[in-house]
GROMACS .gro file of C-alpha atoms in nm:
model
  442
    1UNK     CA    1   1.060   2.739  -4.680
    2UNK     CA    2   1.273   2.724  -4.968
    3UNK     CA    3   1.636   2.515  -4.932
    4UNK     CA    4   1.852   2.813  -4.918
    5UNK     CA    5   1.611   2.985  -4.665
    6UNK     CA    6   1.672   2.687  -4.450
    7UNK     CA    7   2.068   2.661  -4.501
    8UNK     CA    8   2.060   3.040  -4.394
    9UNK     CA    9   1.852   2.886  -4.048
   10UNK     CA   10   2.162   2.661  -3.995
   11UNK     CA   11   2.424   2.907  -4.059
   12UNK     CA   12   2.275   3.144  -3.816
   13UNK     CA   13   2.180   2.876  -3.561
   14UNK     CA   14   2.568   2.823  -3.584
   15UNK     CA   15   2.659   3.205  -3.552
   16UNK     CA   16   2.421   3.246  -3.237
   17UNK     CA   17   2.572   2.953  -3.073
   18UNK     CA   18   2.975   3.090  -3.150
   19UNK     CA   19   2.857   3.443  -3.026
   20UNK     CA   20   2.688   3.326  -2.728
   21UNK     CA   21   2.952   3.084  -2.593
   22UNK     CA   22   3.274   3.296  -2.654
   23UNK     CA   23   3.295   3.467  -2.350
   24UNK     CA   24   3.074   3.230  -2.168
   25UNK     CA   25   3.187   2.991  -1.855
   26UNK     CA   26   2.994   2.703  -1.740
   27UNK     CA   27   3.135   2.706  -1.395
   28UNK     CA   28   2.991   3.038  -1.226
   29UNK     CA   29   2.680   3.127  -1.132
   30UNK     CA   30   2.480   3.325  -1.410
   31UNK     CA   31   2.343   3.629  -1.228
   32UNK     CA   32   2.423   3.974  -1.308
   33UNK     CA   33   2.410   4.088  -0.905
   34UNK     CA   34   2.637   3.813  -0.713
   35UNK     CA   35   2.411   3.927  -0.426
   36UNK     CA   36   2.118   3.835  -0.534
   37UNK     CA   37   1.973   3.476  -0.536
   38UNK     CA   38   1.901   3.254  -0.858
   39UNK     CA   39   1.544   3.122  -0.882
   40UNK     CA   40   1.523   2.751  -0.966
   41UNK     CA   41   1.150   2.589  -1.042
   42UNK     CA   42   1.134   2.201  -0.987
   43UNK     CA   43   0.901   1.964  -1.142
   44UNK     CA   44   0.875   1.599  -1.103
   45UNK     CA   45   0.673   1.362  -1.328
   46UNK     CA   46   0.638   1.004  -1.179
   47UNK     CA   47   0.614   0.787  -1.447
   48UNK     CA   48   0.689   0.416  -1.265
   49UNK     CA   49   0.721   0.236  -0.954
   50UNK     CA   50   0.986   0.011  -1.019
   51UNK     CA   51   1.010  -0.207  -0.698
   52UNK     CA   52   0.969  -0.131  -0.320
   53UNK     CA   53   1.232  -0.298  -0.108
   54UNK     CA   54   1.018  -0.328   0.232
   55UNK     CA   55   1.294  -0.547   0.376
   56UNK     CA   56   1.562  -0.302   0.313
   57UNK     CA   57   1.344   0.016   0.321
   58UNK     CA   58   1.462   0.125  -0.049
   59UNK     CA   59   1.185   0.248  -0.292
   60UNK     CA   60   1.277   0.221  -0.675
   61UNK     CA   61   1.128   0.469  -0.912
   62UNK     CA   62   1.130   0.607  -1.252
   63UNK     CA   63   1.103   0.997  -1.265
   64UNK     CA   64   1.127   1.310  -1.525
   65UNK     CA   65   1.281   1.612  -1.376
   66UNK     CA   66   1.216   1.933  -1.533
   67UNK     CA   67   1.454   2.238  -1.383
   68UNK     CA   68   1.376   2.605  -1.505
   69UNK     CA   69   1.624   2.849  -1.446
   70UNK     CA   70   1.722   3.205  -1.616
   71UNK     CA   71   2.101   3.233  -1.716
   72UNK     CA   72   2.176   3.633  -1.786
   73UNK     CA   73   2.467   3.554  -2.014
   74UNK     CA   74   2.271   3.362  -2.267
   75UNK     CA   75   2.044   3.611  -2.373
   76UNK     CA   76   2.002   3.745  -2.756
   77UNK     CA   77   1.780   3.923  -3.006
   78UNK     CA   78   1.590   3.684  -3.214
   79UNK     CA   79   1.560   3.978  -3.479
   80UNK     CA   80   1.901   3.952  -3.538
   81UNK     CA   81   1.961   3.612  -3.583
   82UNK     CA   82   1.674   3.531  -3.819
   83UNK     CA   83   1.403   3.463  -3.565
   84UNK     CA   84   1.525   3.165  -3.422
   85UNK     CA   85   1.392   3.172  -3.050
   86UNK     CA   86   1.522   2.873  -2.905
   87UNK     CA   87   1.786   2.644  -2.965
   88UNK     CA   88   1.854   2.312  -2.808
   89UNK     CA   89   2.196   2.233  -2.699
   90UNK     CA   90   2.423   2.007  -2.489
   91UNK     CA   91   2.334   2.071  -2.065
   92UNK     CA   92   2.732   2.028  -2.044
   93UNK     CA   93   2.754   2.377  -2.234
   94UNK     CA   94   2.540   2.573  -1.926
   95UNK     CA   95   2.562   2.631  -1.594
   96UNK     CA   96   2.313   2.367  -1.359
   97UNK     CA   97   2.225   2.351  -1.063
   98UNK     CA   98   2.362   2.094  -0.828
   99UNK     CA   99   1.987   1.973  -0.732
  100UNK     CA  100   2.043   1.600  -0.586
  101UNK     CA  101   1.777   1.405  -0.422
  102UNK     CA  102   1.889   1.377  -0.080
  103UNK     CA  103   1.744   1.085   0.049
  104UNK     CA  104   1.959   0.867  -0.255
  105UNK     CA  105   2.013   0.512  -0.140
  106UNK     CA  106   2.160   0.387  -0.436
  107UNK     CA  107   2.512   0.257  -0.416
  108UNK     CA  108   2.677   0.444  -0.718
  109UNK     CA  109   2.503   0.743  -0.682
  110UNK     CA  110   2.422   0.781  -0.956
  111UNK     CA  111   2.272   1.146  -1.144
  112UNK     CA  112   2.062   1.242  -1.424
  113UNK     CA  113   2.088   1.164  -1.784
  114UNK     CA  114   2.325   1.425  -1.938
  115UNK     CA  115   1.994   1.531  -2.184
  116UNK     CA  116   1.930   1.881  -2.406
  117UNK     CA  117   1.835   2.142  -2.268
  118UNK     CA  118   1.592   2.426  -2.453
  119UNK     CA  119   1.759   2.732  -2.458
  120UNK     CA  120   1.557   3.035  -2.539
  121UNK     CA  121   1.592   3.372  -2.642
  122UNK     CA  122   1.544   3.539  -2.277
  123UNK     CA  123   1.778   3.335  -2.113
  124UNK     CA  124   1.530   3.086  -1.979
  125UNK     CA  125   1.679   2.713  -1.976
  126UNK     CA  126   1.450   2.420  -1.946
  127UNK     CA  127   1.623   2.092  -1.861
  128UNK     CA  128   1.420   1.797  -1.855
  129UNK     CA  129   1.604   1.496  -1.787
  130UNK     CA  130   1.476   1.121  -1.721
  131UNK     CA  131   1.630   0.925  -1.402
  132UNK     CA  132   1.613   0.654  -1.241
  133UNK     CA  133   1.653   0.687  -0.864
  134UNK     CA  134   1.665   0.479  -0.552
  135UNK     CA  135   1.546   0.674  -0.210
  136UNK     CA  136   1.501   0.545   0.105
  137UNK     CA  137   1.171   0.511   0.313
  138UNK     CA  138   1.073   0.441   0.621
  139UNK     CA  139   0.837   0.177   0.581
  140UNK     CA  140   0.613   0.061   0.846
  141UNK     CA  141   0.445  -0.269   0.780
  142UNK     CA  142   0.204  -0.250   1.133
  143UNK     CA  143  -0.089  -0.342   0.917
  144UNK     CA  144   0.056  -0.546   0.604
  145UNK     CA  145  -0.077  -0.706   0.400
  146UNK     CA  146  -0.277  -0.455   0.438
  147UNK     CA  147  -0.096  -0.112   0.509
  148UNK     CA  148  -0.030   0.203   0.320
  149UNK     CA  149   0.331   0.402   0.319
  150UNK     CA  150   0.428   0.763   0.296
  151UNK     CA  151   0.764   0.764   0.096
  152UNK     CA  152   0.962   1.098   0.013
  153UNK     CA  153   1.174   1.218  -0.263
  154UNK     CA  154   1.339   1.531  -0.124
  155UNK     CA  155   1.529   1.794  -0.365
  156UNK     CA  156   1.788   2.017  -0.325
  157UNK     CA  157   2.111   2.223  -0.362
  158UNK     CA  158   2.407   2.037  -0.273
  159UNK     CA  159   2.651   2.350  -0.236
  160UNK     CA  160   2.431   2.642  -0.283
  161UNK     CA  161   2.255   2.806  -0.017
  162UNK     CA  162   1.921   2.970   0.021
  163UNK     CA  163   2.099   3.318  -0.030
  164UNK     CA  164   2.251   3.213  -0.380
  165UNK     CA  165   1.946   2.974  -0.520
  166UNK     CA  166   1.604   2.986  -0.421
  167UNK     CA  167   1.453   2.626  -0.466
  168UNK     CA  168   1.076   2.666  -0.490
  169UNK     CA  169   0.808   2.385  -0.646
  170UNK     CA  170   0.643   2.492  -0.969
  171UNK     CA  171   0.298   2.256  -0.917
  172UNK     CA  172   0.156   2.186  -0.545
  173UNK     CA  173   0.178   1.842  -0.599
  174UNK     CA  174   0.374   1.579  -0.867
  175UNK     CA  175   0.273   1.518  -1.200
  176UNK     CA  176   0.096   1.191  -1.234
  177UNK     CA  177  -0.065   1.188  -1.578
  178UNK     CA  178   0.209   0.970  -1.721
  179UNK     CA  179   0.236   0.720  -1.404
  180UNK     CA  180   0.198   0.360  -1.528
  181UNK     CA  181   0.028   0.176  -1.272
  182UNK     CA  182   0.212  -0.070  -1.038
  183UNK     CA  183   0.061  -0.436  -0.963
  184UNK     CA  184   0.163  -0.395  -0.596
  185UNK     CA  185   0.132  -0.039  -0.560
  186UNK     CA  186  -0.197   0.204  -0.609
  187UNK     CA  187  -0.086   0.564  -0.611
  188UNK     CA  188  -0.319   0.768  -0.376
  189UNK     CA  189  -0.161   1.124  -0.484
  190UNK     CA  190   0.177   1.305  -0.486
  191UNK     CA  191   0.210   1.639  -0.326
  192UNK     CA  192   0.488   1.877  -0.285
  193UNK     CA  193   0.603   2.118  -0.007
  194UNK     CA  194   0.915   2.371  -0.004
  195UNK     CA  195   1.132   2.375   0.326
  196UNK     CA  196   1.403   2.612   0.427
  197UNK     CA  197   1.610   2.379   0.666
  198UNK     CA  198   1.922   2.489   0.861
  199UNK     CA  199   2.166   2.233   0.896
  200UNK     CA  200   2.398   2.203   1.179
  201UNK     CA  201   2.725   2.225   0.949
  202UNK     CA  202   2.663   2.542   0.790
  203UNK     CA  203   2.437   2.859   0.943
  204UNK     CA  204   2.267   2.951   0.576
  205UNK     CA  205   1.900   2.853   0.471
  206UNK     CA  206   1.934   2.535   0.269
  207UNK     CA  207   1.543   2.522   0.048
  208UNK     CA  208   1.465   2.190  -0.058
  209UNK     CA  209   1.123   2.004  -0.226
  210UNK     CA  210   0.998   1.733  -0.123
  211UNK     CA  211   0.743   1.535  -0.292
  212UNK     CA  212   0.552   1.276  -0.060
  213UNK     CA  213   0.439   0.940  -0.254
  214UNK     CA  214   0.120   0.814  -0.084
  215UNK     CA  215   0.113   0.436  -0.181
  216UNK     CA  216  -0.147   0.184  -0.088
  217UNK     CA  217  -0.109  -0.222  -0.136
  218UNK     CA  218  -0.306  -0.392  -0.344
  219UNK     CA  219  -0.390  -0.680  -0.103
  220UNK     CA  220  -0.542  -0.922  -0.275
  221UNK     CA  221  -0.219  -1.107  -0.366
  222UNK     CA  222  -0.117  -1.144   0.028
  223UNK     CA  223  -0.500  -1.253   0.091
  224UNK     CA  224  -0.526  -1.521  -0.143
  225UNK     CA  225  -0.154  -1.686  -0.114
  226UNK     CA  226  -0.090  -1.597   0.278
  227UNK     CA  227  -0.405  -1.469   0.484
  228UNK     CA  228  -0.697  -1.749   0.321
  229UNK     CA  229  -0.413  -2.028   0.368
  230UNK     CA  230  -0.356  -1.981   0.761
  231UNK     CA  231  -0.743  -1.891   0.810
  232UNK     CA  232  -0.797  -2.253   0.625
  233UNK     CA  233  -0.552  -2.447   0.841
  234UNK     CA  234  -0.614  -2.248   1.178
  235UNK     CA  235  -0.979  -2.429   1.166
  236UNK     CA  236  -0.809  -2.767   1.118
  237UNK     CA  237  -0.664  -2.763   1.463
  238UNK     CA  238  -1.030  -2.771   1.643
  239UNK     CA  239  -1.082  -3.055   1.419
  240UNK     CA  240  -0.808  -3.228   1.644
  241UNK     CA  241  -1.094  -3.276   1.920
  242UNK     CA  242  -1.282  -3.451   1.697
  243UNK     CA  243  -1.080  -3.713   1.626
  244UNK     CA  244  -1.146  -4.065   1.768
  245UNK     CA  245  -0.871  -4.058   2.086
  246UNK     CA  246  -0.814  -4.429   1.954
  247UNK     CA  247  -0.701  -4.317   1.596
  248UNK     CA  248  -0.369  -4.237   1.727
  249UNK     CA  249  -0.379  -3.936   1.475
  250UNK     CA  250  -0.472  -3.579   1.723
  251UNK     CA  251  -0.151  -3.576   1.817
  252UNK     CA  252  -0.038  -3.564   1.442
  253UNK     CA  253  -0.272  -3.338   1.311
  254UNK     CA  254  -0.208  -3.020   1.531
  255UNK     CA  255   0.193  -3.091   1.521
  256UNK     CA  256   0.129  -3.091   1.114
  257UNK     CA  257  -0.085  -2.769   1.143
  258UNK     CA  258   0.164  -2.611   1.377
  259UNK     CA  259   0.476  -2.672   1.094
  260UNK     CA  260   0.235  -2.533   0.846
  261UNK     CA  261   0.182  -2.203   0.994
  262UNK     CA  262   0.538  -2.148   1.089
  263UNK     CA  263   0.643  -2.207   0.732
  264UNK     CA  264   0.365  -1.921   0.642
  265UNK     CA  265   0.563  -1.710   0.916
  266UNK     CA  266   0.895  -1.778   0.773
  267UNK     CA  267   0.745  -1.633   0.429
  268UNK     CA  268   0.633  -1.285   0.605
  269UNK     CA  269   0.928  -1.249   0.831
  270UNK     CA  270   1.152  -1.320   0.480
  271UNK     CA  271   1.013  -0.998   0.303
  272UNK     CA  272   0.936  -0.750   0.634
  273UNK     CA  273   1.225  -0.550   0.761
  274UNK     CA  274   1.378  -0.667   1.113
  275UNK     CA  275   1.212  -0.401   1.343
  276UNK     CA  276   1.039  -0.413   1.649
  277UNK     CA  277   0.679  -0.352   1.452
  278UNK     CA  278   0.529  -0.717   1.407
  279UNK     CA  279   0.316  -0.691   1.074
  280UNK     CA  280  -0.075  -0.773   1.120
  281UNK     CA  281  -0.063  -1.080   0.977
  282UNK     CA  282   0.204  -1.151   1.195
  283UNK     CA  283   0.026  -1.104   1.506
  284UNK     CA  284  -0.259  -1.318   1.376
  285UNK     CA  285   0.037  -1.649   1.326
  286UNK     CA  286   0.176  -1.602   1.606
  287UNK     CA  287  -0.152  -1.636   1.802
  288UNK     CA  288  -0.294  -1.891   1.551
  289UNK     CA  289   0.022  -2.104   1.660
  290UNK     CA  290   0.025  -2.031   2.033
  291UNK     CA  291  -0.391  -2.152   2.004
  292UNK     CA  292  -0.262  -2.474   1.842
  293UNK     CA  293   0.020  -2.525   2.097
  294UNK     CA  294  -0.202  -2.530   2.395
  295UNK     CA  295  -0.505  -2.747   2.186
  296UNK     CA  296  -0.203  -3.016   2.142
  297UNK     CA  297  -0.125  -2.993   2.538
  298UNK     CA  298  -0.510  -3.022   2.591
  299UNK     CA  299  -0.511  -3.317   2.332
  300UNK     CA  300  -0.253  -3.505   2.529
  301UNK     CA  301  -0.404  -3.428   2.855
  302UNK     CA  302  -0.755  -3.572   2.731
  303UNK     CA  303  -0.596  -3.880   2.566
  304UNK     CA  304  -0.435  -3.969   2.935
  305UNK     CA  305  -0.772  -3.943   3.086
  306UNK     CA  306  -0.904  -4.122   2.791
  307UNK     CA  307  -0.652  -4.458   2.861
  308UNK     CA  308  -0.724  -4.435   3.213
  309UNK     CA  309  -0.757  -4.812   3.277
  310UNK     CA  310  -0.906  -5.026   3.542
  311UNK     CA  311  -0.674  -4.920   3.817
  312UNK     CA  312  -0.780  -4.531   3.807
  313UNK     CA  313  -1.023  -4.375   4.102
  314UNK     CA  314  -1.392  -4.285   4.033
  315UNK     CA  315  -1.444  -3.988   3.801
  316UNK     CA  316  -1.520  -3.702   4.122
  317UNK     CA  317  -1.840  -3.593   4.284
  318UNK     CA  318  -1.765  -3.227   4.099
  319UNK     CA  319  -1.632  -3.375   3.764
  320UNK     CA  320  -1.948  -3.636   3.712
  321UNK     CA  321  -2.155  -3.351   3.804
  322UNK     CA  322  -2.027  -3.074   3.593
  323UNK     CA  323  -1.887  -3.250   3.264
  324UNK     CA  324  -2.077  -3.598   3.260
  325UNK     CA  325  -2.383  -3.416   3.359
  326UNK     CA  326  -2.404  -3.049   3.238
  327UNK     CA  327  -2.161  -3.047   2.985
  328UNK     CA  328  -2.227  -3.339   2.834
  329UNK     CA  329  -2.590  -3.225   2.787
  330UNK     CA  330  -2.416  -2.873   2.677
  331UNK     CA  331  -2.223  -3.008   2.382
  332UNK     CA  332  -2.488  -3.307   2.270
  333UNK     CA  333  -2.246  -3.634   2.418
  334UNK     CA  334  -2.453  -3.891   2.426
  335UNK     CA  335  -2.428  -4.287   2.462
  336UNK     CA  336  -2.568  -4.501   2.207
  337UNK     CA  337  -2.940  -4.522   2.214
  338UNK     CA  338  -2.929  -4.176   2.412
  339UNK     CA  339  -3.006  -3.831   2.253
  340UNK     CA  340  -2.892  -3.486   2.400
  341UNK     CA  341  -3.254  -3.485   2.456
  342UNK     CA  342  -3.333  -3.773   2.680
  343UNK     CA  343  -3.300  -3.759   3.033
  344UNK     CA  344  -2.934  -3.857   3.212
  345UNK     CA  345  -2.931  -4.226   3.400
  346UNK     CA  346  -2.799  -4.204   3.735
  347UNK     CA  347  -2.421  -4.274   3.743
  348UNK     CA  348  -2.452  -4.664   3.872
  349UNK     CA  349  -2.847  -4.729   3.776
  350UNK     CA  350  -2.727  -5.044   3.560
  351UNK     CA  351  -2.629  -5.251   3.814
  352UNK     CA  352  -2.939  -5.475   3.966
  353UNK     CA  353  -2.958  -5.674   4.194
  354UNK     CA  354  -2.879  -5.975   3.975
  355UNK     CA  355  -2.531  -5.907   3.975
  356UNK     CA  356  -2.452  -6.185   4.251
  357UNK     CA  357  -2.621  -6.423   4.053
  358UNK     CA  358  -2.388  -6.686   3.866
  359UNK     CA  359  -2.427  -6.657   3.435
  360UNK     CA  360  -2.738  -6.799   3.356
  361UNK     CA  361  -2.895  -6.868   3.710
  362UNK     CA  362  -2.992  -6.728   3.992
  363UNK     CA  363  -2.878  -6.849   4.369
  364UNK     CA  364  -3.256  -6.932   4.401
  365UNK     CA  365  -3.289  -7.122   4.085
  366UNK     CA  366  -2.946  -7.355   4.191
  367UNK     CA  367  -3.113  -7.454   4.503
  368UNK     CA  368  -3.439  -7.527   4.337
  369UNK     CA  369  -3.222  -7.771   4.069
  370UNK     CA  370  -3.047  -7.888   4.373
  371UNK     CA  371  -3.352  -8.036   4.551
  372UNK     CA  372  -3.494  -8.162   4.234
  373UNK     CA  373  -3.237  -8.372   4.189
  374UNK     CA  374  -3.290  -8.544   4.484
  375UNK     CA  375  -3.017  -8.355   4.727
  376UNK     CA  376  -3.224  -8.159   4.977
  377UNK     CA  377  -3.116  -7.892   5.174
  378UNK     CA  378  -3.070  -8.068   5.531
  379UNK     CA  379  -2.925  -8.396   5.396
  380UNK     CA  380  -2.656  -8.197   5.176
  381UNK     CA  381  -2.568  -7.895   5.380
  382UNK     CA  382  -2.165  -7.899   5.329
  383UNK     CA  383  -2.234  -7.933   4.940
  384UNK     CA  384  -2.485  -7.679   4.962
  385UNK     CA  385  -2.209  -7.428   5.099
  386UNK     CA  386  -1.940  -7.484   4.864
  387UNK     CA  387  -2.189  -7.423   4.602
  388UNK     CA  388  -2.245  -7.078   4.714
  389UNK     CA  389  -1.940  -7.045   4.831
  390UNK     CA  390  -1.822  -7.026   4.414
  391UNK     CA  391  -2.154  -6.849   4.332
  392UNK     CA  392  -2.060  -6.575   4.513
  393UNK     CA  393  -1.700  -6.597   4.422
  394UNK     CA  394  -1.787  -6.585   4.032
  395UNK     CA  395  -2.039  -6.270   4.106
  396UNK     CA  396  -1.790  -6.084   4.317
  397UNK     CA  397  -1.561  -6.138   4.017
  398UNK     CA  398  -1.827  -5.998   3.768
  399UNK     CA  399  -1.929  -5.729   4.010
  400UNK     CA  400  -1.532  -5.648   4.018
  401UNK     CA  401  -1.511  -5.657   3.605
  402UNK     CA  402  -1.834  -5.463   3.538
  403UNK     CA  403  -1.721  -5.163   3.813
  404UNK     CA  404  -1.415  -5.159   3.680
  405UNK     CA  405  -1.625  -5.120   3.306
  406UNK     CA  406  -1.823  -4.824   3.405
  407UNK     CA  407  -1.484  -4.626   3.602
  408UNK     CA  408  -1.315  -4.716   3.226
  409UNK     CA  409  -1.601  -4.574   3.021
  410UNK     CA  410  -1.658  -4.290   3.284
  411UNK     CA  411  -1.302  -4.136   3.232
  412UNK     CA  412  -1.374  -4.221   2.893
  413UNK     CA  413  -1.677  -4.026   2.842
  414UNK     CA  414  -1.507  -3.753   3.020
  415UNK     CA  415  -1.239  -3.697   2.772
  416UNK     CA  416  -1.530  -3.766   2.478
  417UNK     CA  417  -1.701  -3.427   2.668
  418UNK     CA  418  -1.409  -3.265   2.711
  419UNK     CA  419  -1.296  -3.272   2.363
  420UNK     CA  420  -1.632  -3.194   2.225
  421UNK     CA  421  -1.643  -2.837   2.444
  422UNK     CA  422  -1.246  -2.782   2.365
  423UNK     CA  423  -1.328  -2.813   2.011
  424UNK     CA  424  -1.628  -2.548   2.008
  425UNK     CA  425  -1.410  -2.329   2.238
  426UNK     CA  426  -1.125  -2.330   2.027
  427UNK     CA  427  -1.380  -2.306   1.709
  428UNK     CA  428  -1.468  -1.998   1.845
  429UNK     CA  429  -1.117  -1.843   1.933
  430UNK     CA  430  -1.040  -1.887   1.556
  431UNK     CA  431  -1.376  -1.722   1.411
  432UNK     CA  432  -1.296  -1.462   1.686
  433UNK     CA  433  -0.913  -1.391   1.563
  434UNK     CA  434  -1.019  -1.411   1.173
  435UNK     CA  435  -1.305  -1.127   1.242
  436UNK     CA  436  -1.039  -0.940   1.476
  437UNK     CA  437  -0.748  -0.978   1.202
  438UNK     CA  438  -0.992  -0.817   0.953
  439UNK     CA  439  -1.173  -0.556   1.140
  440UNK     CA  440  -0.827  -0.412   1.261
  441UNK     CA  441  -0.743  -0.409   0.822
  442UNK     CA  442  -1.033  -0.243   0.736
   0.00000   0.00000   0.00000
């Protein structure tokens, strides 16, 4: 196309755009029958996720909105202006449609970019205009980290009713072939549905489109930093049992475990919305934490029966019976030279009859001495009593001391079984809560 061919382009572009726009208002609707509604086709391209706001319940999201319309006052014949078919101009020039996303929860309010629009020979205007827009969504974080939300963008006509524009959807479902993808957020799809809604204000058909954004979390994140942490230090509390009760460290331990967890609570209650739903992993602190409360109240209960000293009563009929006997054998407690294999003693077996007998010597063997040295028995009879008079004193007292041993180490193998079944118990309520917690994700 030669230069003068193309100045004539210009000139004419400039003509078309005088004519049309002499007689031309922006402010009324462009329909040649006022009676007759104005047919508007939507169509949203999601390009970005910016940021979900689960705490306030705002999503954040980068979107291209194309609105097709036919204005009956901008029409022309391309013949006689050179050919041209379509000219782009300034959207302040035309009449638009006051489509708003209803559900806006950004402060300011704010609109579309005030962006071209294609103008063609027909009267069909195309106005495709970028935005950034905050809407608000009802999030529901029942299963976080490992839960999926339904957030909608909802479109329509802020004055004009059914009867003066119909709002309709040009694609069943949003345009996601220019969506970058979100490190939180996989997009699961993006359809669209037309309403006709009557409002209690006004008794005219409002239409509206609303585009539903099915999001998934990507969990990983919340698995590795918050789920794998707690599972980690939940099985330290069990450990607790297994702590020598003379270390003076069970008590310690689950306190430390419980401060850990609520810290990892703190974190999830910071970033989940104050509602009545308590998130999964939620659940699965608070009953990791009420699990470690009651294995420190067992802890200190076992360490009393552990220091029960001389003074205490016999371990029970019931108690020997069930813990010293069954459990014990049940959980693999054993004495020192004993295996969980090797048949129980009976509860008093070690004490013979040589516990009257004075360190040493038996009563027998003193008298024997006695008359070898040349004292016998009917000559010496008063010295012969005192003597067993303290022999028997001295095994009394040894009698007395080595009771008072086995009660000690009775209560103390008590606790020793106790804590050995608490800890498998409790073992078991944590495998039981991890599979539980991860079943109810999947």
């Amino acid at each position: 196309v030669s230069p003068g061919c193309r100045g004539a382009q210009g000139r004419l572009a400039y003509k078309l755009l005088h004519d049309l726009f002499a007689n031309y208002s922006s402010a009324l609707r462009p329909v040649e029958d006022t009676d007759r509604a104005l047919n508007v086709t939507l169509q949203v391209t999601l390009a970005q996720i910016i940021d979900m706001d689960e705490r306030n319940q705002v999503l954040t999201s980068y979107l291209w909105v194309r609105q097709t319309w036919l204005d009956a006052h901008l029409t022309w014949d391309k013949d006689e202006y050179g050919g041209i078919d379509s000219i782009r101009i300034p959207s302040s020039y035309v009449w638009r449609p006051d489509i708003i996303l209803y559900n806006n929860a950004d402060e300011h309010f704010g609109g579309s970019m005030e962006t071209n629009v294609v103008l063609r020979s027909d009267g069909r205007i195309v106005w495709d205009s970028p935005a950034i827009t905050k809407s608000s969504c009802k999030v529901d974080v029942s299963y976080f980290p490992f839960d999926g939300q339904r957030c909608r963008l909802t479109f329509g006509s802020w004055t004009y009713n059914g009867n003066q524009i119909d709002l309709r959807n040009q694609l069943d479902t949003g345009d996601l072939r220019d969506f970058v993808e979100n490190v939180e957020w996989e997009m699961l799809g993006m359809p669209a549905t037309r309403n006709v809604i009557t409002y209690g204000c006004c008794s005219e058909p409002y239409p509206d489109v609303t585009y539903t954004l099915l999001l998934r979390r990507r969990a990983s994140f919340y698995v590795f930093n918050l789920l794998l942490p707690c599972i980690m230090v939940s099985f330290l509390a069990p450990l607790g049992f297994y702590l020598p009760a003379d270390s003076g460290e069970k008590v310690s331990l689950g306190v430390t475990v419980l401060l850990a967890l609520t810290v990892f609570q703190l974190l999830v209650a910071e970033s989940m919305p104050p509602s009545e739903s308590v998130p999964l992993i939620g659940k699965y602190y608070i009953a990791t934490m009420t699990m470690i409360t009651a294995s420190t109240a067992l802890t200190i209960f076992i360490m009393n029966v552990h220091h029960c000293g001389p003074g205490a009563r016999p371990v029970p009929p019931w108690a020997r019976r069930l813990i010293l006997h069954h459990l014990a054998r049940l959980c693999c407690v054993y004495e020192v030279g004993e295996s969980c294999k090797s048949p129980q003693r009976a509860a008093g077996g070690r004490a013979g009859v040589g516990d009257a007998a004075a360190p040493g010597e038996s009563p027998g063997e003193g008298r024997v001495g006695a008359e070898a040295r040349g004292c016998p028995r009917e000559h010496c009879l008063c010295h012969h009593e005192a003597l067993l008079s303290n022999v028997g004193y001295i095994a009394g007292c040894f009698r007395r001391h080595r009771a008072n041993q086995r009660r000690t180490g009775e209560w103390k193998k008590v606790a020793k079984v106790m804590d050995r079944f608490f800890m498998w118990v409790f073992f078991l309520m944590v495998f039981l809560m991890s599979v539980l917690v991860l079943g109810n994700a999947a």
